[in-house]
Amino acid sequence: MMGGSGRVEIDVDSLLMKRQQIIGSTLARAIEGGEGGDRGRFLQRFGEDLRAGRVRPVIDRVFPLEKAAEAHRRMKTNEHFGKIVLRVA
């Protein structure tokens, strides 16, 4: 979805035969929702796994805050996979 329309073609037969699942989440809505909203439901579902390290966000690259412009340029290229993080020291 980051670089296009969010539409893809998948082989549903293969997906079902392997008992695979497609699960998605948009953390932007989760954060905006507050404890009782989407964020609360997200933390109820994944909070324990996040704390235990069983589920981890994918981090593409970490930039110091002073290089925020460089981080933004990287984001605009759509060549990253995962989150781009700004480290505040």
PDB file of N, CA and C in Angstrom:
ATOM      1  N   MET A   1       0.812  -1.199   0.000  1.00  0.00           N
ATOM      2  CA  MET A   1       0.000   0.000   0.000  1.00  0.00           C
ATOM      3  C   MET A   1       0.856   1.263   0.000  1.00  0.00           C
ATOM      4  N   MET A   2       2.096   1.165   0.460  1.00  0.00           N
ATOM      5  CA  MET A   2       2.934   2.359   0.565  1.00  0.00           C
ATOM      6  C   MET A   2       3.238   2.952  -0.804  1.00  0.00           C
ATOM      7  N   GLY A   3       3.396   2.091  -1.818  1.00  0.00           N
ATOM      8  CA  GLY A   3       3.817   2.610  -3.100  1.00  0.00           C
ATOM      9  C   GLY A   3       2.783   2.508  -4.196  1.00  0.00           C
ATOM     10  N   GLY A   4       1.575   2.100  -3.880  1.00  0.00           N
ATOM     11  CA  GLY A   4       0.598   1.924  -4.942  1.00  0.00           C
ATOM     12  C   GLY A   4      -0.822   1.930  -4.432  1.00  0.00           C
ATOM     13  N   SER A   5      -1.673   1.207  -5.114  1.00  0.00           N
ATOM     14  CA  SER A   5      -3.096   1.246  -4.814  1.00  0.00           C
ATOM     15  C   SER A   5      -3.499   0.318  -3.683  1.00  0.00           C
ATOM     16  N   GLY A   6      -2.627  -0.597  -3.286  1.00  0.00           N
ATOM     17  CA  GLY A   6      -3.003  -1.563  -2.264  1.00  0.00           C
ATOM     18  C   GLY A   6      -3.697  -2.780  -2.851  1.00  0.00           C
ATOM     19  N   ARG A   7      -3.721  -2.894  -4.173  1.00  0.00           N
ATOM     20  CA  ARG A   7      -4.363  -4.037  -4.820  1.00  0.00           C
ATOM     21  C   ARG A   7      -3.294  -4.994  -5.333  1.00  0.00           C
ATOM     22  N   VAL A   8      -3.495  -6.287  -5.072  1.00  0.00           N
ATOM     23  CA  VAL A   8      -2.573  -7.314  -5.545  1.00  0.00           C
ATOM     24  C   VAL A   8      -3.371  -8.521  -6.001  1.00  0.00           C
ATOM     25  N   GLU A   9      -2.732  -9.366  -6.800  1.00  0.00           N
ATOM     26  CA  GLU A   9      -3.334 -10.634  -7.180  1.00  0.00           C
ATOM     27  C   GLU A   9      -2.656 -11.724  -6.371  1.00  0.00           C
ATOM     28  N   ILE A  10      -3.450 -12.654  -5.828  1.00  0.00           N
ATOM     29  CA  ILE A  10      -2.887 -13.765  -5.071  1.00  0.00           C
ATOM     30  C   ILE A  10      -3.473 -15.074  -5.562  1.00  0.00           C
ATOM     31  N   ASP A  11      -2.724 -16.133  -5.352  1.00  0.00           N
ATOM     32  CA  ASP A  11      -3.176 -17.468  -5.690  1.00  0.00           C
ATOM     33  C   ASP A  11      -3.924 -18.013  -4.474  1.00  0.00           C
ATOM     34  N   VAL A  12      -5.231 -17.877  -4.452  1.00  0.00           N
ATOM     35  CA  VAL A  12      -6.043 -18.277  -3.307  1.00  0.00           C
ATOM     36  C   VAL A  12      -5.968 -19.781  -3.063  1.00  0.00           C
ATOM     37  N   ASP A  13      -5.890 -20.581  -4.121  1.00  0.00           N
ATOM     38  CA  ASP A  13      -5.768 -22.034  -3.953  1.00  0.00           C
ATOM     39  C   ASP A  13      -4.534 -22.380  -3.125  1.00  0.00           C
ATOM     40  N   SER A  14      -3.401 -21.773  -3.482  1.00  0.00           N
ATOM     41  CA  SER A  14      -2.164 -22.025  -2.747  1.00  0.00           C
ATOM     42  C   SER A  14      -2.283 -21.544  -1.308  1.00  0.00           C
ATOM     43  N   LEU A  15      -2.869 -20.398  -1.117  1.00  0.00           N
ATOM     44  CA  LEU A  15      -3.065 -19.837   0.219  1.00  0.00           C
ATOM     45  C   LEU A  15      -3.871 -20.791   1.096  1.00  0.00           C
ATOM     46  N   LEU A  16      -4.968 -21.301   0.559  1.00  0.00           N
ATOM     47  CA  LEU A  16      -5.837 -22.191   1.323  1.00  0.00           C
ATOM     48  C   LEU A  16      -5.196 -23.554   1.554  1.00  0.00           C
ATOM     49  N   MET A  17      -4.511 -24.078   0.546  1.00  0.00           N
ATOM     50  CA  MET A  17      -3.879 -25.393   0.680  1.00  0.00           C
ATOM     51  C   MET A  17      -2.819 -25.396   1.785  1.00  0.00           C
ATOM     52  N   LYS A  18      -2.137 -24.268   1.950  1.00  0.00           N
ATOM     53  CA  LYS A  18      -1.084 -24.175   2.960  1.00  0.00           C
ATOM     54  C   LYS A  18      -1.617 -23.637   4.297  1.00  0.00           C
ATOM     55  N   ARG A  19      -2.947 -23.432   4.359  1.00  0.00           N
ATOM     56  CA  ARG A  19      -3.595 -22.892   5.571  1.00  0.00           C
ATOM     57  C   ARG A  19      -2.953 -21.588   6.029  1.00  0.00           C
ATOM     58  N   GLN A  20      -2.626 -20.755   5.059  1.00  0.00           N
ATOM     59  CA  GLN A  20      -2.013 -19.473   5.358  1.00  0.00           C
ATOM     60  C   GLN A  20      -3.079 -18.423   5.621  1.00  0.00           C
ATOM     61  N   GLN A  21      -2.666 -17.339   6.225  1.00  0.00           N
ATOM     62  CA  GLN A  21      -3.574 -16.247   6.541  1.00  0.00           C
ATOM     63  C   GLN A  21      -2.973 -14.929   6.063  1.00  0.00           C
ATOM     64  N   ILE A  22      -3.830 -13.992   5.779  1.00  0.00           N
ATOM     65  CA  ILE A  22      -3.411 -12.625   5.495  1.00  0.00           C
ATOM     66  C   ILE A  22      -3.959 -11.773   6.627  1.00  0.00           C
ATOM     67  N   ILE A  23      -3.062 -11.133   7.353  1.00  0.00           N
ATOM     68  CA  ILE A  23      -3.450 -10.310   8.492  1.00  0.00           C
ATOM     69  C   ILE A  23      -2.852  -8.926   8.281  1.00  0.00           C
ATOM     70  N   GLY A  24      -3.627  -7.902   8.477  1.00  0.00           N
ATOM     71  CA  GLY A  24      -3.122  -6.543   8.305  1.00  0.00           C
ATOM     72  C   GLY A  24      -3.488  -5.655   9.473  1.00  0.00           C
ATOM     73  N   SER A  25      -2.714  -4.614   9.625  1.00  0.00           N
ATOM     74  CA  SER A  25      -2.961  -3.637  10.677  1.00  0.00           C
ATOM     75  C   SER A  25      -2.408  -2.296  10.234  1.00  0.00           C
ATOM     76  N   THR A  26      -3.098  -1.251  10.555  1.00  0.00           N
ATOM     77  CA  THR A  26      -2.570   0.090  10.332  1.00  0.00           C
ATOM     78  C   THR A  26      -2.390   0.720  11.695  1.00  0.00           C
ATOM     79  N   LEU A  27      -1.149   0.876  12.101  1.00  0.00           N
ATOM     80  CA  LEU A  27      -0.878   1.394  13.432  1.00  0.00           C
ATOM     81  C   LEU A  27      -1.253   2.857  13.569  1.00  0.00           C
ATOM     82  N   ALA A  28      -1.339   3.595  12.479  1.00  0.00           N
ATOM     83  CA  ALA A  28      -1.742   4.994  12.590  1.00  0.00           C
ATOM     84  C   ALA A  28      -3.117   5.083  13.250  1.00  0.00           C
ATOM     85  N   ARG A  29      -4.055   4.286  12.810  1.00  0.00           N
ATOM     86  CA  ARG A  29      -5.384   4.285  13.441  1.00  0.00           C
ATOM     87  C   ARG A  29      -5.306   3.743  14.853  1.00  0.00           C
ATOM     88  N   ALA A  30      -4.453   2.764  15.087  1.00  0.00           N
ATOM     89  CA  ALA A  30      -4.340   2.178  16.418  1.00  0.00           C
ATOM     90  C   ALA A  30      -3.874   3.206  17.426  1.00  0.00           C
ATOM     91  N   ILE A  31      -2.921   4.044  17.046  1.00  0.00           N
ATOM     92  CA  ILE A  31      -2.396   5.041  17.966  1.00  0.00           C
ATOM     93  C   ILE A  31      -3.430   6.128  18.217  1.00  0.00           C
ATOM     94  N   GLU A  32      -4.159   6.535  17.196  1.00  0.00           N
ATOM     95  CA  GLU A  32      -5.147   7.600  17.342  1.00  0.00           C
ATOM     96  C   GLU A  32      -6.330   7.180  18.197  1.00  0.00           C
ATOM     97  N   GLY A  33      -6.609   5.889  18.282  1.00  0.00           N
ATOM     98  CA  GLY A  33      -7.825   5.424  18.925  1.00  0.00           C
ATOM     99  C   GLY A  33      -7.842   5.491  20.436  1.00  0.00           C
ATOM    100  N   GLY A  34      -6.689   5.698  21.094  1.00  0.00           N
ATOM    101  CA  GLY A  34      -6.671   5.715  22.551  1.00  0.00           C
ATOM    102  C   GLY A  34      -6.835   4.315  23.114  1.00  0.00           C
ATOM    103  N   GLU A  35      -6.793   4.205  24.430  1.00  0.00           N
ATOM    104  CA  GLU A  35      -6.839   2.891  25.082  1.00  0.00           C
ATOM    105  C   GLU A  35      -8.118   2.121  24.767  1.00  0.00           C
ATOM    106  N   GLY A  36      -9.240   2.809  24.633  1.00  0.00           N
ATOM    107  CA  GLY A  36     -10.497   2.108  24.403  1.00  0.00           C
ATOM    108  C   GLY A  36     -10.785   1.830  22.950  1.00  0.00           C
ATOM    109  N   GLY A  37     -10.002   2.433  22.054  1.00  0.00           N
ATOM    110  CA  GLY A  37     -10.264   2.284  20.629  1.00  0.00           C
ATOM    111  C   GLY A  37      -9.423   1.202  20.001  1.00  0.00           C
ATOM    112  N   ASP A  38      -9.016   1.455  18.773  1.00  0.00           N
ATOM    113  CA  ASP A  38      -8.211   0.484  18.032  1.00  0.00           C
ATOM    114  C   ASP A  38      -6.907   0.174  18.753  1.00  0.00           C
ATOM    115  N   ARG A  39      -6.290   1.204  19.357  1.00  0.00           N
ATOM    116  CA  ARG A  39      -5.023   0.989  20.062  1.00  0.00           C
ATOM    117  C   ARG A  39      -5.220   0.002  21.203  1.00  0.00           C
ATOM    118  N   GLY A  40      -6.283   0.166  21.960  1.00  0.00           N
ATOM    119  CA  GLY A  40      -6.553  -0.739  23.068  1.00  0.00           C
ATOM    120  C   GLY A  40      -6.758  -2.166  22.598  1.00  0.00           C
ATOM    121  N   ARG A  41      -7.518  -2.336  21.518  1.00  0.00           N
ATOM    122  CA  ARG A  41      -7.732  -3.679  20.972  1.00  0.00           C
ATOM    123  C   ARG A  41      -6.433  -4.264  20.438  1.00  0.00           C
ATOM    124  N   PHE A  42      -5.613  -3.424  19.795  1.00  0.00           N
ATOM    125  CA  PHE A  42      -4.331  -3.882  19.288  1.00  0.00           C
ATOM    126  C   PHE A  42      -3.458  -4.376  20.440  1.00  0.00           C
ATOM    127  N   LEU A  43      -3.382  -3.590  21.508  1.00  0.00           N
ATOM    128  CA  LEU A  43      -2.542  -3.983  22.644  1.00  0.00           C
ATOM    129  C   LEU A  43      -3.095  -5.213  23.353  1.00  0.00           C
ATOM    130  N   GLN A  44      -4.417  -5.350  23.425  1.00  0.00           N
ATOM    131  CA  GLN A  44      -4.996  -6.560  24.018  1.00  0.00           C
ATOM    132  C   GLN A  44      -4.586  -7.788  23.220  1.00  0.00           C
ATOM    133  N   ARG A  45      -4.589  -7.664  21.910  1.00  0.00           N
ATOM    134  CA  ARG A  45      -4.298  -8.802  21.036  1.00  0.00           C
ATOM    135  C   ARG A  45      -2.803  -9.111  20.965  1.00  0.00           C
ATOM    136  N   PHE A  46      -1.963  -8.065  20.855  1.00  0.00           N
ATOM    137  CA  PHE A  46      -0.542  -8.277  20.580  1.00  0.00           C
ATOM    138  C   PHE A  46       0.393  -7.794  21.680  1.00  0.00           C
ATOM    139  N   GLY A  47      -0.106  -7.109  22.698  1.00  0.00           N
ATOM    140  CA  GLY A  47       0.746  -6.522  23.729  1.00  0.00           C
ATOM    141  C   GLY A  47       1.665  -7.513  24.412  1.00  0.00           C
ATOM    142  N   GLU A  48       1.142  -8.636  24.833  1.00  0.00           N
ATOM    143  CA  GLU A  48       1.958  -9.636  25.519  1.00  0.00           C
ATOM    144  C   GLU A  48       3.045 -10.181  24.597  1.00  0.00           C
ATOM    145  N   ASP A  49       2.675 -10.456  23.356  1.00  0.00           N
ATOM    146  CA  ASP A  49       3.660 -10.962  22.397  1.00  0.00           C
ATOM    147  C   ASP A  49       4.734  -9.915  22.092  1.00  0.00           C
ATOM    148  N   LEU A  50       4.351  -8.640  22.026  1.00  0.00           N
ATOM    149  CA  LEU A  50       5.333  -7.578  21.816  1.00  0.00           C
ATOM    150  C   LEU A  50       6.292  -7.498  22.994  1.00  0.00           C
ATOM    151  N   ARG A  51       5.768  -7.503  24.212  1.00  0.00           N
ATOM    152  CA  ARG A  51       6.610  -7.417  25.409  1.00  0.00           C
ATOM    153  C   ARG A  51       7.548  -8.617  25.520  1.00  0.00           C
ATOM    154  N   ALA A  52       7.075  -9.796  25.128  1.00  0.00           N
ATOM    155  CA  ALA A  52       7.880 -11.021  25.229  1.00  0.00           C
ATOM    156  C   ALA A  52       8.862 -11.174  24.062  1.00  0.00           C
ATOM    157  N   GLY A  53       8.758 -10.317  23.058  1.00  0.00           N
ATOM    158  CA  GLY A  53       9.667 -10.397  21.920  1.00  0.00           C
ATOM    159  C   GLY A  53       9.269 -11.414  20.874  1.00  0.00           C
ATOM    160  N   ARG A  54       8.079 -11.994  20.996  1.00  0.00           N
ATOM    161  CA  ARG A  54       7.616 -12.966  19.993  1.00  0.00           C
ATOM    162  C   ARG A  54       7.150 -12.274  18.723  1.00  0.00           C
ATOM    163  N   VAL A  55       6.738 -11.024  18.841  1.00  0.00           N
ATOM    164  CA  VAL A  55       6.335 -10.201  17.700  1.00  0.00           C
ATOM    165  C   VAL A  55       7.178  -8.934  17.770  1.00  0.00           C
ATOM    166  N   ARG A  56       7.858  -8.634  16.666  1.00  0.00           N
ATOM    167  CA  ARG A  56       8.700  -7.447  16.642  1.00  0.00           C
ATOM    168  C   ARG A  56       8.425  -6.656  15.380  1.00  0.00           C
ATOM    169  N   PRO A  57       8.465  -5.333  15.473  1.00  0.00           N
ATOM    170  CA  PRO A  57       8.314  -4.540  14.254  1.00  0.00           C
ATOM    171  C   PRO A  57       9.546  -4.716  13.368  1.00  0.00           C
ATOM    172  N   VAL A  58       9.347  -4.624  12.078  1.00  0.00           N
ATOM    173  CA  VAL A  58      10.456  -4.703  11.133  1.00  0.00           C
ATOM    174  C   VAL A  58      11.024  -3.294  10.984  1.00  0.00           C
ATOM    175  N   ILE A  59      12.293  -3.143  11.325  1.00  0.00           N
ATOM    176  CA  ILE A  59      12.961  -1.845  11.251  1.00  0.00           C
ATOM    177  C   ILE A  59      13.893  -1.847  10.045  1.00  0.00           C
ATOM    178  N   ASP A  60      13.657  -0.928   9.126  1.00  0.00           N
ATOM    179  CA  ASP A  60      14.510  -0.801   7.948  1.00  0.00           C
ATOM    180  C   ASP A  60      15.814  -0.112   8.325  1.00  0.00           C
ATOM    181  N   ARG A  61      15.706   1.012   9.006  1.00  0.00           N
ATOM    182  CA  ARG A  61      16.898   1.799   9.316  1.00  0.00           C
ATOM    183  C   ARG A  61      16.581   2.772  10.439  1.00  0.00           C
ATOM    184  N   VAL A  62      17.593   3.077  11.251  1.00  0.00           N
ATOM    185  CA  VAL A  62      17.462   4.036  12.343  1.00  0.00           C
ATOM    186  C   VAL A  62      18.351   5.236  12.030  1.00  0.00           C
ATOM    187  N   PHE A  63      17.760   6.435  12.080  1.00  0.00           N
ATOM    188  CA  PHE A  63      18.493   7.675  11.838  1.00  0.00           C
ATOM    189  C   PHE A  63      18.502   8.508  13.107  1.00  0.00           C
ATOM    190  N   PRO A  64      19.596   9.239  13.372  1.00  0.00           N
ATOM    191  CA  PRO A  64      19.535  10.213  14.462  1.00  0.00           C
ATOM    192  C   PRO A  64      18.605  11.349  14.050  1.00  0.00           C
ATOM    193  N   LEU A  65      18.016  11.998  15.014  1.00  0.00           N
ATOM    194  CA  LEU A  65      17.048  13.057  14.736  1.00  0.00           C
ATOM    195  C   LEU A  65      17.627  14.123  13.806  1.00  0.00           C
ATOM    196  N   GLU A  66      18.916  14.365  13.925  1.00  0.00           N
ATOM    197  CA  GLU A  66      19.558  15.390  13.095  1.00  0.00           C
ATOM    198  C   GLU A  66      19.503  15.039  11.612  1.00  0.00           C
ATOM    199  N   LYS A  67      19.268  13.774  11.287  1.00  0.00           N
ATOM    200  CA  LYS A  67      19.210  13.341   9.882  1.00  0.00           C
ATOM    201  C   LYS A  67      17.771  13.043   9.453  1.00  0.00           C
ATOM    202  N   ALA A  68      16.833  13.769  10.044  1.00  0.00           N
ATOM    203  CA  ALA A  68      15.420  13.553   9.717  1.00  0.00           C
ATOM    204  C   ALA A  68      15.145  13.786   8.236  1.00  0.00           C
ATOM    205  N   ALA A  69      15.807  14.782   7.640  1.00  0.00           N
ATOM    206  CA  ALA A  69      15.598  15.051   6.209  1.00  0.00           C
ATOM    207  C   ALA A  69      16.048  13.860   5.357  1.00  0.00           C
ATOM    208  N   GLU A  70      17.176  13.253   5.723  1.00  0.00           N
ATOM    209  CA  GLU A  70      17.661  12.063   5.006  1.00  0.00           C
ATOM    210  C   GLU A  70      16.682  10.899   5.174  1.00  0.00           C
ATOM    211  N   ALA A  71      16.165  10.742   6.389  1.00  0.00           N
ATOM    212  CA  ALA A  71      15.183   9.682   6.655  1.00  0.00           C
ATOM    213  C   ALA A  71      13.928   9.901   5.814  1.00  0.00           C
ATOM    214  N   HIS A  72      13.503  11.151   5.710  1.00  0.00           N
ATOM    215  CA  HIS A  72      12.309  11.464   4.914  1.00  0.00           C
ATOM    216  C   HIS A  72      12.548  11.175   3.438  1.00  0.00           C
ATOM    217  N   ARG A  73      13.739  11.496   2.954  1.00  0.00           N
ATOM    218  CA  ARG A  73      14.064  11.189   1.552  1.00  0.00           C
ATOM    219  C   ARG A  73      14.013   9.677   1.317  1.00  0.00           C
ATOM    220  N   ARG A  74      14.535   8.913   2.266  1.00  0.00           N
ATOM    221  CA  ARG A  74      14.502   7.445   2.123  1.00  0.00           C
ATOM    222  C   ARG A  74      13.058   6.957   2.078  1.00  0.00           C
ATOM    223  N   MET A  75      12.219   7.511   2.923  1.00  0.00           N
ATOM    224  CA  MET A  75      10.815   7.109   2.954  1.00  0.00           C
ATOM    225  C   MET A  75      10.140   7.415   1.609  1.00  0.00           C
ATOM    226  N   LYS A  76      10.441   8.569   1.050  1.00  0.00           N
ATOM    227  CA  LYS A  76       9.802   8.967  -0.206  1.00  0.00           C
ATOM    228  C   LYS A  76      10.204   8.085  -1.382  1.00  0.00           C
ATOM    229  N   THR A  77      11.353   7.410  -1.297  1.00  0.00           N
ATOM    230  CA  THR A  77      11.787   6.553  -2.407  1.00  0.00           C
ATOM    231  C   THR A  77      10.988   5.253  -2.477  1.00  0.00           C
ATOM    232  N   ASN A  78      10.324   4.888  -1.378  1.00  0.00           N
ATOM    233  CA  ASN A  78       9.589   3.624  -1.294  1.00  0.00           C
ATOM    234  C   ASN A  78      10.477   2.405  -1.502  1.00  0.00           C
ATOM    235  N   GLU A  79      11.760   2.542  -1.238  1.00  0.00           N
ATOM    236  CA  GLU A  79      12.677   1.418  -1.384  1.00  0.00           C
ATOM    237  C   GLU A  79      12.920   0.700  -0.064  1.00  0.00           C
ATOM    238  N   HIS A  80      12.373   1.220   1.006  1.00  0.00           N
ATOM    239  CA  HIS A  80      12.594   0.607   2.317  1.00  0.00           C
ATOM    240  C   HIS A  80      11.593  -0.516   2.562  1.00  0.00           C
ATOM    241  N   PHE A  81      11.962  -1.403   3.470  1.00  0.00           N
ATOM    242  CA  PHE A  81      11.050  -2.464   3.908  1.00  0.00           C
ATOM    243  C   PHE A  81      11.021  -2.393   5.422  1.00  0.00           C
ATOM    244  N   GLY A  82       9.919  -2.025   5.963  1.00  0.00           N
ATOM    245  CA  GLY A  82       9.796  -1.866   7.406  1.00  0.00           C
ATOM    246  C   GLY A  82       9.761  -0.399   7.785  1.00  0.00           C
ATOM    247  N   LYS A  83       9.874  -0.170   9.066  1.00  0.00           N
ATOM    248  CA  LYS A  83       9.772   1.181   9.594  1.00  0.00           C
ATOM    249  C   LYS A  83      11.099   1.911   9.532  1.00  0.00           C
ATOM    250  N   ILE A  84      11.016   3.202   9.316  1.00  0.00           N
ATOM    251  CA  ILE A  84      12.175   4.080   9.407  1.00  0.00           C
ATOM    252  C   ILE A  84      12.025   4.813  10.732  1.00  0.00           C
ATOM    253  N   VAL A  85      13.058   4.704  11.561  1.00  0.00           N
ATOM    254  CA  VAL A  85      12.986   5.220  12.929  1.00  0.00           C
ATOM    255  C   VAL A  85      13.897   6.417  13.089  1.00  0.00           C
ATOM    256  N   LEU A  86      13.405   7.450  13.797  1.00  0.00           N
ATOM    257  CA  LEU A  86      14.234   8.578  14.196  1.00  0.00           C
ATOM    258  C   LEU A  86      14.575   8.397  15.666  1.00  0.00           C
ATOM    259  N   ARG A  87      15.863   8.398  15.975  1.00  0.00           N
ATOM    260  CA  ARG A  87      16.318   8.220  17.367  1.00  0.00           C
ATOM    261  C   ARG A  87      16.519   9.602  17.983  1.00  0.00           C
ATOM    262  N   VAL A  88      15.838   9.829  19.096  1.00  0.00           N
ATOM    263  CA  VAL A  88      15.975  11.069  19.843  1.00  0.00           C
ATOM    264  C   VAL A  88      16.898  10.793  21.027  1.00  0.00           C
ATOM    265  N   ALA A  89      18.067  11.468  21.042  1.00  0.00           N
ATOM    266  CA  ALA A  89      19.048  11.210  22.108  1.00  0.00           C
ATOM    267  C   ALA A  89      18.804  12.115  23.303  1.00  0.00           C
TER     268      ALA A  89
END
